[in-house]
C-alpha atoms as a printed R data frame, in Angstrom:
    type eleno elety resid chain resno      x       y      z
1   ATOM     1    CA   MET     A     1 59.704 105.045 56.661
2   ATOM     2    CA   SER     A     2 57.919 108.080 56.516
3   ATOM     3    CA   PHE     A     3 60.662 110.192 55.625
4   ATOM     4    CA   LEU     A     4 61.562 107.509 52.507
5   ATOM     5    CA   LEU     A     5 58.229 107.146 51.055
6   ATOM     6    CA   THR     A     6 58.609 110.005 48.776
7   ATOM     7    CA   PRO     A     7 62.198 109.642 47.610
8   ATOM     8    CA   PHE     A     8 61.212 105.654 46.998
9   ATOM     9    CA   VAL     A     9 58.487 106.332 45.002
10  ATOM    10    CA   GLU     A    10 60.868 108.855 43.139
11  ATOM    11    CA   ILE     A    11 64.100 106.573 43.102
12  ATOM    12    CA   LEU     A    12 61.552 103.710 41.414
13  ATOM    13    CA   LYS     A    13 59.816 106.451 39.206
14  ATOM    14    CA   SER     A    14 63.505 106.922 38.399
15  ATOM    15    CA   TYR     A    15 64.068 103.223 36.926
16  ATOM    16    CA   ALA     A    16 60.785 103.072 35.269
17  ATOM    17    CA   THR     A    17 62.018 106.107 32.834
18  ATOM    18    CA   ASP     A    18 65.443 104.641 32.720
19  ATOM    19    CA   ALA     A    19 66.814 107.561 34.408
20  ATOM    20    CA   SER     A    20 68.531 105.362 36.853
21  ATOM    21    CA   ASP     A    21 70.582 101.705 36.484
22  ATOM    22    CA   ASN     A    22 72.020 101.172 40.104
23  ATOM    23    CA   GLN     A    23 71.436  97.654 40.476
24  ATOM    24    CA   ALA     A    24 72.491  98.050 43.821
25  ATOM    25    CA   LEU     A    25 70.405 101.565 44.966
26  ATOM    26    CA   TRP     A    26 67.463  99.087 43.062
27  ATOM    27    CA   ASP     A    27 67.611  96.099 45.550
28  ATOM    28    CA   GLY     A    28 68.362  97.977 48.330
29  ATOM    29    CA   VAL     A    29 64.711  99.868 47.979
30  ATOM    30    CA   ILE     A    30 62.587  97.092 46.691
31  ATOM    31    CA   GLU     A    31 64.350  94.922 50.029
32  ATOM    32    CA   THR     A    32 63.765  97.626 52.489
33  ATOM    33    CA   ILE     A    33 59.684  98.201 51.153
34  ATOM    34    CA   THR     A    34 59.527  94.523 51.394
35  ATOM    35    CA   LYS     A    35 60.416  94.423 54.856
36  ATOM    36    CA   SER     A    36 58.671  97.815 55.766
37  ATOM    37    CA   LEU     A    37 55.239  96.142 54.216
38  ATOM    38    CA   SER     A    38 56.201  92.767 55.516
39  ATOM    39    CA   TYR     A    39 56.621  93.794 59.434
40  ATOM    40    CA   ASP     A    40 54.380  96.277 59.354
41  ATOM    41    CA   ASP     A    41 51.054  96.188 62.017
42  ATOM    42    CA   GLY     A    42 49.090  98.611 59.857
43  ATOM    43    CA   ALA     A    43 50.089 101.540 61.796
44  ATOM    44    CA   PHE     A    44 52.389 102.640 58.672
45  ATOM    45    CA   TRP     A    45 50.828 101.081 55.563
46  ATOM    46    CA   ARG     A    46 47.130 102.375 55.547
47  ATOM    47    CA   ASP     A    47 45.537 102.223 51.875
48  ATOM    48    CA   ASP     A    48 46.498 105.907 51.015
49  ATOM    49    CA   ARG     A    49 50.472 105.732 51.491
50  ATOM    50    CA   LEU     A    50 49.953 101.742 49.760
51  ATOM    51    CA   ARG     A    51 48.519 103.903 46.718
52  ATOM    52    CA   GLN     A    52 51.936 105.979 46.648
53  ATOM    53    CA   ILE     A    53 54.099 102.999 46.205
54  ATOM    54    CA   ALA     A    54 51.316 100.312 44.605
55  ATOM    55    CA   SER     A    55 51.941 102.382 40.786
56  ATOM    56    CA   PRO     A    56 55.775 102.738 41.052
57  ATOM    57    CA   LEU     A    57 56.429  99.340 42.343
58  ATOM    58    CA   ILE     A    58 54.834  97.805 39.402
59  ATOM    59    CA   GLN     A    59 56.308 100.009 37.225
60  ATOM    60    CA   GLN     A    60 59.331  98.058 37.874
61  ATOM    61    CA   ILE     A    61 58.298  94.769 35.896
62  ATOM    62    CA   PRO     A    62 59.993  96.013 32.364
63  ATOM    63    CA   VAL     A    63 62.719  97.457 34.797
64  ATOM    64    CA   CYS     A    64 63.121  93.574 36.138
65  ATOM    65    CA   ILE     A    65 63.881  92.442 32.725
66  ATOM    66    CA   LYS     A    66 67.155  93.949 32.583
67  ATOM    67    CA   SER     A    67 67.957  92.640 35.832
68  ATOM    68    CA   PRO     A    68 69.296  89.543 37.391
69  ATOM    69    CA   THR     A    69 66.520  86.532 38.360
70  ATOM    70    CA   GLU     A    70 67.072  87.815 42.058
71  ATOM    71    CA   ALA     A    71 65.401  90.783 41.028
72  ATOM    72    CA   LYS     A    72 62.826  89.027 39.527
73  ATOM    73    CA   SER     A    73 61.900  87.370 42.935
74  ATOM    74    CA   ALA     A    74 62.675  90.155 45.074
75  ATOM    75    CA   LEU     A    75 59.888  92.533 42.902
76  ATOM    76    CA   GLN     A    76 57.475  89.588 42.967
77  ATOM    77    CA   ASP     A    77 58.186  88.905 47.037
78  ATOM    78    CA   SER     A    78 57.525  92.709 47.298
79  ATOM    79    CA   LEU     A    79 54.387  92.986 45.599
80  ATOM    80    CA   VAL     A    80 53.095  89.997 47.574
81  ATOM    81    CA   ALA     A    81 54.267  91.783 50.743
82  ATOM    82    CA   LEU     A    82 52.165  94.867 49.358
83  ATOM    83    CA   VAL     A    83 48.911  92.920 48.644
84  ATOM    84    CA   GLU     A    84 49.462  91.501 52.020
85  ATOM    85    CA   CYS     A    85 49.018  95.168 53.202
86  ATOM    86    CA   VAL     A    86 46.095  96.131 51.394
87  ATOM    87    CA   THR     A    87 42.595  96.530 52.544
88  ATOM    88    CA   ASP     A    88 40.625  98.506 49.734
89  ATOM    89    CA   ASP     A    89 38.894  96.977 47.138
90  ATOM    90    CA   MET     A    90 40.005  98.942 44.463
91  ATOM    91    CA   LEU     A    91 43.060  99.299 44.939
92  ATOM    92    CA   LEU     A    92 43.383  95.395 44.883
93  ATOM    93    CA   LYS     A    93 41.703  95.365 41.329
94  ATOM    94    CA   SER     A    94 44.252  98.155 40.501
95  ATOM    95    CA   ILE     A    95 47.035  96.155 41.334
96  ATOM    96    CA   ASN     A    96 45.497  93.045 39.612
97  ATOM    97    CA   LEU     A    97 45.291  95.276 36.242
98  ATOM    98    CA   ASP     A    98 48.333  96.781 36.615
99  ATOM    99    CA   VAL     A    99 50.306  93.887 36.972
100 ATOM   100    CA   LEU     A   100 48.075  92.363 34.243
101 ATOM   101    CA   MET     A   101 48.467  95.101 31.424
102 ATOM   102    CA   HIS     A   102 51.892  94.387 31.313
103 ATOM   103    CA   THR     A   103 51.169  91.050 29.779
104 ATOM   104    CA   ARG     A   104 50.159  93.003 26.568
105 ATOM   105    CA   SER     A   105 53.475  93.983 26.152
106 ATOM   106    CA   GLU     A   106 55.880  94.019 23.155
107 ATOM   107    CA   ASP     A   107 58.839  92.054 24.626
108 ATOM   108    CA   VAL     A   108 58.128  88.681 25.482
109 ATOM   109    CA   ARG     A   109 60.158  88.958 28.931
110 ATOM   110    CA   VAL     A   110 57.663  91.588 30.637
111 ATOM   111    CA   ARG     A   111 54.418  89.093 29.431
112 ATOM   112    CA   LEU     A   112 56.528  86.355 30.715
113 ATOM   113    CA   LEU     A   113 57.315  88.090 34.442
114 ATOM   114    CA   ALA     A   114 54.031  90.266 34.777
115 ATOM   115    CA   LEU     A   115 52.266  86.523 34.211
116 ATOM   116    CA   GLY     A   116 55.017  85.358 37.101
117 ATOM   117    CA   CYS     A   117 53.731  88.575 39.540
118 ATOM   118    CA   SER     A   118 49.993  87.633 38.513
119 ATOM   119    CA   THR     A   119 50.823  83.926 38.956
120 ATOM   120    CA   LYS     A   120 52.596  84.499 42.412
121 ATOM   121    CA   LEU     A   121 49.785  86.812 43.446
122 ATOM   122    CA   TRP     A   122 46.876  84.415 42.759
123 ATOM   123    CA   GLN     A   123 48.656  81.453 44.622
124 ATOM   124    CA   VAL     A   124 49.204  83.631 47.926
125 ATOM   125    CA   HIS     A   125 46.540  85.982 48.200
126 ATOM   126    CA   GLY     A   126 43.969  84.767 45.850
127 ATOM   127    CA   GLY     A   127 41.136  84.697 48.795
128 ATOM   128    CA   LYS     A   128 41.875  88.529 48.322
129 ATOM   129    CA   LEU     A   129 41.533  88.655 44.265
130 ATOM   130    CA   LEU     A   130 38.702  86.204 44.105
131 ATOM   131    CA   ALA     A   131 36.216  89.193 43.023
132 ATOM   132    CA   PHE     A   132 39.079  89.829 40.225
133 ATOM   133    CA   ALA     A   133 38.731  86.210 38.821
134 ATOM   134    CA   ALA     A   134 36.336  87.321 35.536
135 ATOM   135    CA   GLU     A   135 39.062  90.068 34.474
136 ATOM   136    CA   THR     A   136 42.001  88.029 35.404
137 ATOM   137    CA   SER     A   137 40.446  85.690 32.814
138 ATOM   138    CA   THR     A   138 40.313  87.938 29.917
139 ATOM   139    CA   PHE     A   139 43.858  88.166 30.090
140 ATOM   140    CA   ILE     A   140 45.182  85.024 30.201
141 ATOM   141    CA   ALA     A   141 42.912  84.084 27.604
142 ATOM   142    CA   GLU     A   142 44.699  86.483 25.250
143 ATOM   143    CA   CYS     A   143 48.271  84.723 26.523
144 ATOM   144    CA   THR     A   144 46.704  81.619 25.743
145 ATOM   145    CA   GLU     A   145 46.968  82.877 22.023
146 ATOM   146    CA   ASP     A   146 50.143  84.369 22.126
147 ATOM   147    CA   GLU     A   147 52.711  83.571 19.546
148 ATOM   148    CA   ASN     A   148 55.365  82.829 22.170
149 ATOM   149    CA   ASP     A   149 54.851  79.111 23.819
150 ATOM   150    CA   MET     A   150 56.788  80.181 26.999
151 ATOM   151    CA   VAL     A   151 53.968  82.830 27.317
152 ATOM   152    CA   VAL     A   152 51.505  80.577 26.423
153 ATOM   153    CA   ARG     A   153 52.573  77.942 29.628
154 ATOM   154    CA   GLU     A   154 52.734  81.224 31.644
155 ATOM   155    CA   SER     A   155 49.072  81.705 31.174
156 ATOM   156    CA   PHE     A   156 48.391  78.130 31.962
157 ATOM   157    CA   LYS     A   157 50.298  78.487 35.622
158 ATOM   158    CA   LEU     A   158 48.141  81.759 35.856
159 ATOM   159    CA   LYS     A   159 45.082  80.052 34.678
160 ATOM   160    CA   ASP     A   160 45.726  77.036 37.438
161 ATOM   161    CA   ALA     A   161 46.637  79.380 40.191
162 ATOM   162    CA   VAL     A   162 42.923  81.469 39.753
163 ATOM   163    CA   GLU     A   163 40.861  78.063 39.510
164 ATOM   164    CA   SER     A   164 42.447  77.124 42.376
165 ATOM   165    CA   VAL     A   165 40.603  79.686 44.378
166 ATOM   166    CA   ALA     A   166 37.934  80.487 41.977
167 ATOM   167    CA   GLY     A   167 36.969  77.110 40.201
168 ATOM   168    CA   ASN     A   168 36.616  76.639 36.930
169 ATOM   169    CA   ILE     A   169 37.217  80.235 34.937
170 ATOM   170    CA   ASP     A   170 36.782  79.013 31.157
171 ATOM   171    CA   GLY     A   171 33.224  80.620 30.791
172 ATOM   172    CA   LEU     A   172 34.130  84.344 32.568
173 ATOM   173    CA   SER     A   173 36.283  86.051 29.255
């Protein structure tokens, strides 16, 4: 995997800048990263390498809105596997915030996917993300006031996921 890390980062960056649009290549890269993260025993995916891949992976949220539904699910699975490997709280905070920043996008589809990704992260790794409940609640509060009803519904799903771990978050934002 060490030979593939830099090319994978470059490939993901090219998709984020709309320089690439080959769906099969994107699917292969995401699947390979996800499986590598899932089956790693801590020998390869240390926090320094996770830092390299985290941002390019999160930058795929806007890329996925042009892709089939399976791509959205694959990205969510990859982000879940990423958070599973992270041991550094600063990197966890960065991942959480970077995903949530996409909820401020002008595109409703990006906001919906970002909320879906965040909900999945909180459902699977709520214990690891517990320290970031207050900052997450700020984004939830913003999204509950969105003009799009689907975004509001998704924000309540995220709120439920956060509250299942952190308790009532109404006073945190």
